[in-house]
Amino acid sequence: MLGATGYLGSEFLTLLAQAFPGYPVVALLREPTPQRIAALSAIHPNVTTVEGSLDSADVIQRQAAEADIVINAASSDHSPSVKAILQGLEKNSLARPGQPPLYIHVSGCGIVSDDARGEPVDHVQEWSDIGLDLNQCPPTNMHLESDIPITTAGTRTDVPIRTIILYPGQIYGVGEGIQKTTLWLRIFLDMTKKVGHAGTWGPGANSMNNIHVRDAAEGMLVVLKAALEGKADEGAEGHYFLTTMERKVSYREWTQVLGDILYAKGIIKEAGSRPMPSEVVEPLGHYGWSLLGGNQFTKPERLARLGWVPKHSAELSLLDSFPAAIDVALQEGS
């Protein structure tokens, strides 16, 4: 498993330990200190570690060549590590004819982002994961550099690999794993403190589907169980939006709440939100506009078919999660 100590990865690992406590897990760990190993062991009793980072291609390829299942919840845009995983799984498949390995990859809904640049849009396309063709997505969007090769590998018959890609929306909430808060919140907190105000890319009228971290982890487990039972869609059909149909919140709205909370804490001197200055926006170029200025509307129809119900998102909304999540994120960053 890659990303086992991360926000979503460690949340999933807590659920995996409950569902399959005896199932051995090998976790790639960049710095296997006694403290980090103990933190992993505390959430899963049957985990071992192998030292390496996402740049350790030889280590990743070797581990993938020996694993029945590879779960990648690390950086979805690190294409060299994805390439190493696929190369290892090819060796795995060739060594065990008739027993193709399973690869579950966590990507993101950035694949369907439009070019709104934070402006209001009259009509935003809503994408379903049923019949999703990655080649129909805007070709410059994030994640596709990894997702298309994964899907291609999952359609080969000469060297079969079972592939499934999960596409989370805006994940939020305080997790129960090792990393308690989501990366995007920590990035926006740092940015807000440096600039002195909360802000958006452009006017911030854009939005995306959101999901509580517990629901996202439970969705991963539902897909894994379905795959083990031979009931999951895979390969060309193995695309699962990991989102909910709860109310979408515009970037302007949630950054306004972020700014108000930090202002009330005395961390910044300006409440509310306004567009980020060009010196913040321009260095990220198209990547920033696509990720932070686009709309991403999705329907998680494949997970619904499997009976998945995102109850935690219904109980705690994105905006209602902010006070606790911001407190924890500030502690994690201190």
Short mmCIF file of C-alpha atoms in Angstrom, two decimals, residues 79-311:
data_model
loop_
_atom_site.label_atom_id
_atom_site.label_comp_id
_atom_site.label_asym_id
_atom_site.label_seq_id
_atom_site.Cartn_x
_atom_site.Cartn_y
_atom_site.Cartn_z
CA SER A 79 3.40 9.16 -12.74
CA PRO A 80 6.85 7.51 -12.19
CA SER A 81 5.54 5.59 -9.17
CA VAL A 82 2.43 4.55 -11.12
CA LYS A 83 4.66 3.33 -13.93
CA ALA A 84 6.72 1.32 -11.43
CA ILE A 85 3.55 -0.22 -9.98
CA LEU A 86 2.30 -1.27 -13.42
CA GLN A 87 5.69 -2.72 -14.35
CA GLY A 88 5.73 -4.75 -11.15
CA LEU A 89 2.17 -5.94 -11.69
CA GLU A 90 3.03 -7.04 -15.22
CA LYS A 91 5.79 -9.25 -13.80
CA ASN A 92 3.31 -10.47 -11.20
CA SER A 93 0.74 -11.37 -13.86
CA LEU A 94 3.27 -13.21 -16.01
CA ALA A 95 4.54 -15.20 -13.03
CA ARG A 96 1.04 -16.34 -12.02
CA PRO A 97 -1.02 -17.14 -15.12
CA GLY A 98 -4.74 -17.10 -14.41
CA GLN A 99 -4.33 -15.08 -11.20
CA PRO A 100 -4.16 -11.44 -12.29
CA PRO A 101 -3.22 -8.99 -9.51
CA LEU A 102 -5.56 -6.19 -8.45
CA TYR A 103 -4.61 -2.50 -8.54
CA ILE A 104 -6.84 0.06 -6.80
CA HIS A 105 -5.71 3.61 -7.52
CA VAL A 106 -6.99 6.78 -5.84
CA SER A 107 -7.13 9.68 -8.29
CA GLY A 108 -9.42 12.72 -8.10
CA CYS A 109 -12.31 14.50 -9.77
CA GLY A 110 -9.91 16.99 -11.31
CA ILE A 111 -10.13 14.85 -14.45
CA VAL A 112 -13.48 16.52 -15.28
CA SER A 113 -12.65 20.10 -14.28
CA ASP A 114 -13.86 22.77 -16.68
CA ASP A 115 -12.16 26.06 -17.58
CA ALA A 116 -14.47 28.33 -15.59
CA ARG A 117 -11.56 30.25 -14.01
CA GLY A 118 -13.76 30.91 -11.00
CA GLU A 119 -16.43 32.69 -13.05
CA PRO A 120 -20.17 31.85 -12.98
CA VAL A 121 -21.12 29.34 -15.68
CA ASP A 122 -24.63 28.96 -17.12
CA HIS A 123 -24.34 25.19 -17.53
CA VAL A 124 -21.85 22.81 -15.95
CA GLN A 125 -21.64 19.28 -17.28
CA GLU A 126 -22.39 16.63 -14.68
CA TRP A 127 -20.32 13.52 -15.29
CA SER A 128 -21.41 9.98 -14.43
CA ASP A 129 -18.89 7.25 -13.74
CA ILE A 130 -21.02 4.87 -15.81
CA GLY A 131 -19.72 4.99 -19.35
CA LEU A 132 -16.90 7.36 -18.36
CA ASP A 133 -14.25 7.59 -21.09
CA LEU A 134 -11.08 9.30 -19.89
CA ASN A 135 -10.27 10.28 -23.44
CA GLN A 136 -13.37 12.50 -23.40
CA CYS A 137 -12.06 14.50 -20.44
CA PRO A 138 -10.29 17.82 -21.10
CA PRO A 139 -6.83 16.51 -22.10
CA THR A 140 -4.80 18.99 -20.03
CA ASN A 141 -6.58 18.12 -16.76
CA MET A 142 -4.76 16.67 -13.80
CA HIS A 143 -4.48 12.95 -13.05
CA LEU A 144 -4.97 11.77 -16.66
CA GLU A 145 -1.25 11.17 -17.17
CA SER A 146 -1.53 8.35 -14.63
CA ASP A 147 -5.17 7.30 -15.05
CA ILE A 148 -5.10 6.60 -18.78
CA PRO A 149 -2.12 4.17 -18.60
CA ILE A 150 -3.76 2.43 -15.62
CA THR A 151 -7.00 1.95 -17.55
CA THR A 152 -5.08 0.75 -20.60
CA ALA A 153 -3.24 -1.81 -18.46
CA GLY A 154 -6.59 -2.99 -17.13
CA THR A 155 -7.87 -3.79 -20.62
CA ARG A 156 -4.94 -5.92 -21.76
CA THR A 157 -5.56 -9.63 -22.21
CA ASP A 158 -1.99 -10.76 -22.86
CA VAL A 159 -0.75 -9.58 -19.45
CA PRO A 160 -3.97 -9.18 -17.44
CA ILE A 161 -4.12 -6.76 -14.51
CA ARG A 162 -7.35 -5.95 -12.68
CA THR A 163 -7.55 -2.16 -12.36
CA ILE A 164 -9.96 0.11 -10.48
CA ILE A 165 -9.66 3.88 -10.16
CA LEU A 166 -11.47 5.89 -7.47
CA TYR A 167 -12.05 9.62 -7.96
CA PRO A 168 -12.68 11.45 -4.67
CA GLY A 169 -14.28 14.88 -4.60
CA GLN A 170 -13.48 17.54 -2.00
CA ILE A 171 -12.68 15.38 1.03
CA TYR A 172 -13.25 17.01 4.42
CA GLY A 173 -13.62 16.33 8.13
CA VAL A 174 -11.33 15.28 10.96
CA GLY A 175 -10.08 11.78 10.28
CA GLU A 176 -9.40 8.93 12.67
CA GLY A 177 -6.17 7.88 10.97
CA ILE A 178 -2.63 9.22 11.31
CA GLN A 179 -3.01 12.42 9.27
CA LYS A 180 -6.13 14.05 10.71
CA THR A 181 -6.85 16.77 8.17
CA THR A 182 -6.96 17.09 4.41
CA LEU A 183 -4.07 18.52 2.41
CA TRP A 184 -6.14 21.16 0.61
CA LEU A 185 -7.27 22.68 3.92
CA ARG A 186 -3.69 22.85 5.22
CA ILE A 187 -2.53 24.44 1.95
CA PHE A 188 -5.26 27.08 2.10
CA LEU A 189 -4.50 27.79 5.76
CA ASP A 190 -0.82 28.38 4.97
CA MET A 191 -1.70 30.50 1.95
CA THR A 192 -4.21 32.56 3.91
CA LYS A 193 -1.74 33.26 6.71
CA LYS A 194 0.97 34.32 4.24
CA VAL A 195 -1.30 36.57 2.15
CA GLY A 196 -3.25 37.93 5.10
CA HIS A 197 -6.70 37.03 3.82
CA ALA A 198 -8.63 34.01 2.57
CA GLY A 199 -9.14 33.91 -1.16
CA THR A 200 -10.13 32.25 -4.38
CA TRP A 201 -8.89 31.74 -7.92
CA GLY A 202 -10.89 34.40 -9.72
CA PRO A 203 -14.33 35.25 -8.25
CA GLY A 204 -14.70 31.78 -6.71
CA ALA A 205 -18.09 30.90 -8.19
CA ASN A 206 -16.84 27.39 -9.02
CA SER A 207 -17.67 24.33 -6.91
CA MET A 208 -17.36 20.56 -6.75
CA ASN A 209 -18.98 17.60 -5.03
CA ASN A 210 -17.70 16.95 -1.53
CA ILE A 211 -17.42 13.94 0.77
CA HIS A 212 -16.60 13.27 4.42
CA VAL A 213 -13.33 11.37 4.85
CA ARG A 214 -15.07 8.48 6.62
CA ASP A 215 -17.47 8.02 3.72
CA ALA A 216 -14.56 8.13 1.28
CA ALA A 217 -12.70 5.44 3.22
CA GLU A 218 -15.85 3.32 3.48
CA GLY A 219 -16.33 3.69 -0.27
CA MET A 220 -12.81 2.36 -0.82
CA LEU A 221 -13.58 -0.62 1.39
CA VAL A 222 -16.87 -1.31 -0.43
CA VAL A 223 -15.02 -1.39 -3.75
CA LEU A 224 -12.29 -3.64 -2.36
CA LYS A 225 -14.84 -6.10 -0.97
CA ALA A 226 -16.70 -6.11 -4.30
CA ALA A 227 -13.45 -6.80 -6.14
CA LEU A 228 -12.60 -9.69 -3.82
CA GLU A 229 -16.06 -11.14 -4.50
CA GLY A 230 -15.71 -10.64 -8.25
CA LYS A 231 -18.54 -8.09 -8.29
CA ALA A 232 -16.62 -4.88 -9.04
CA ASP A 233 -16.41 -3.14 -12.40
CA GLU A 234 -12.81 -3.16 -13.61
CA GLY A 235 -10.61 -2.07 -16.50
CA ALA A 236 -12.41 0.14 -18.99
CA GLU A 237 -15.46 0.15 -16.68
CA GLY A 238 -13.48 0.36 -13.45
CA HIS A 239 -14.10 4.04 -12.72
CA TYR A 240 -15.77 5.07 -9.46
CA PHE A 241 -16.57 8.64 -8.46
CA LEU A 242 -16.03 8.83 -4.71
CA THR A 243 -18.36 11.76 -4.06
CA THR A 244 -21.80 12.54 -2.66
CA MET A 245 -24.83 14.43 -3.92
CA GLU A 246 -24.87 16.72 -0.88
CA ARG A 247 -25.00 20.47 -1.56
CA LYS A 248 -21.98 21.75 -3.46
CA VAL A 249 -20.28 24.73 -1.82
CA SER A 250 -18.63 27.40 -3.96
CA TYR A 251 -15.01 28.26 -3.32
CA ARG A 252 -16.10 31.80 -2.46
CA GLU A 253 -18.48 30.49 0.21
CA TRP A 254 -16.13 28.12 1.97
CA THR A 255 -13.12 30.46 1.81
CA GLN A 256 -15.34 33.16 3.35
CA VAL A 257 -16.00 30.83 6.30
CA LEU A 258 -12.28 30.01 6.49
CA GLY A 259 -11.39 33.70 6.54
CA ASP A 260 -14.00 34.52 9.18
CA ILE A 261 -12.75 31.75 11.49
CA LEU A 262 -9.09 32.76 11.16
CA TYR A 263 -10.02 36.42 11.67
CA ALA A 264 -11.95 35.55 14.84
CA LYS A 265 -8.86 33.69 16.10
CA GLY A 266 -6.68 36.75 15.46
CA ILE A 267 -4.54 34.88 12.93
CA ILE A 268 -5.33 37.28 10.07
CA LYS A 269 -6.52 40.89 10.11
CA GLU A 270 -9.15 40.66 7.38
CA ALA A 271 -12.36 38.64 7.56
CA GLY A 272 -14.14 37.07 4.62
CA SER A 273 -12.62 36.22 1.26
CA ARG A 274 -11.51 37.94 -1.93
CA PRO A 275 -9.62 36.80 -5.03
CA MET A 276 -6.02 35.80 -4.43
CA PRO A 277 -3.40 38.19 -5.84
CA SER A 278 -1.60 37.39 -9.08
CA GLU A 279 1.66 36.59 -7.29
CA VAL A 280 -0.13 33.64 -5.67
CA VAL A 281 -2.20 32.55 -8.67
CA GLU A 282 0.20 32.91 -11.58
CA PRO A 283 3.00 30.56 -10.41
CA LEU A 284 0.56 27.61 -10.44
CA GLY A 285 -0.56 28.40 -14.00
CA HIS A 286 -3.08 26.07 -15.66
CA TYR A 287 -2.68 23.50 -12.87
CA GLY A 288 -3.97 26.00 -10.32
CA TRP A 289 -6.84 27.23 -12.48
CA SER A 290 -7.94 23.68 -13.28
CA LEU A 291 -7.76 22.51 -9.66
CA LEU A 292 -8.90 25.64 -7.84
CA GLY A 293 -10.85 27.60 -10.44
CA GLY A 294 -12.87 24.90 -12.18
CA ASN A 295 -16.17 23.14 -11.59
CA GLN A 296 -16.18 19.38 -10.98
CA PHE A 297 -19.70 17.95 -11.02
CA THR A 298 -19.94 14.16 -10.65
CA LYS A 299 -22.45 11.40 -9.85
CA PRO A 300 -21.21 8.31 -7.93
CA GLU A 301 -23.52 5.84 -9.64
CA ARG A 302 -21.26 2.78 -9.54
CA LEU A 303 -20.84 2.95 -5.76
CA ALA A 304 -24.59 3.39 -5.37
CA ARG A 305 -25.04 0.15 -7.30
CA LEU A 306 -22.92 -1.58 -4.66
CA GLY A 307 -25.19 -0.31 -1.88
CA TRP A 308 -22.82 2.36 -0.55
CA VAL A 309 -24.55 5.14 1.42
CA PRO A 310 -22.43 8.18 2.47
CA LYS A 311 -24.10 8.76 5.84
#
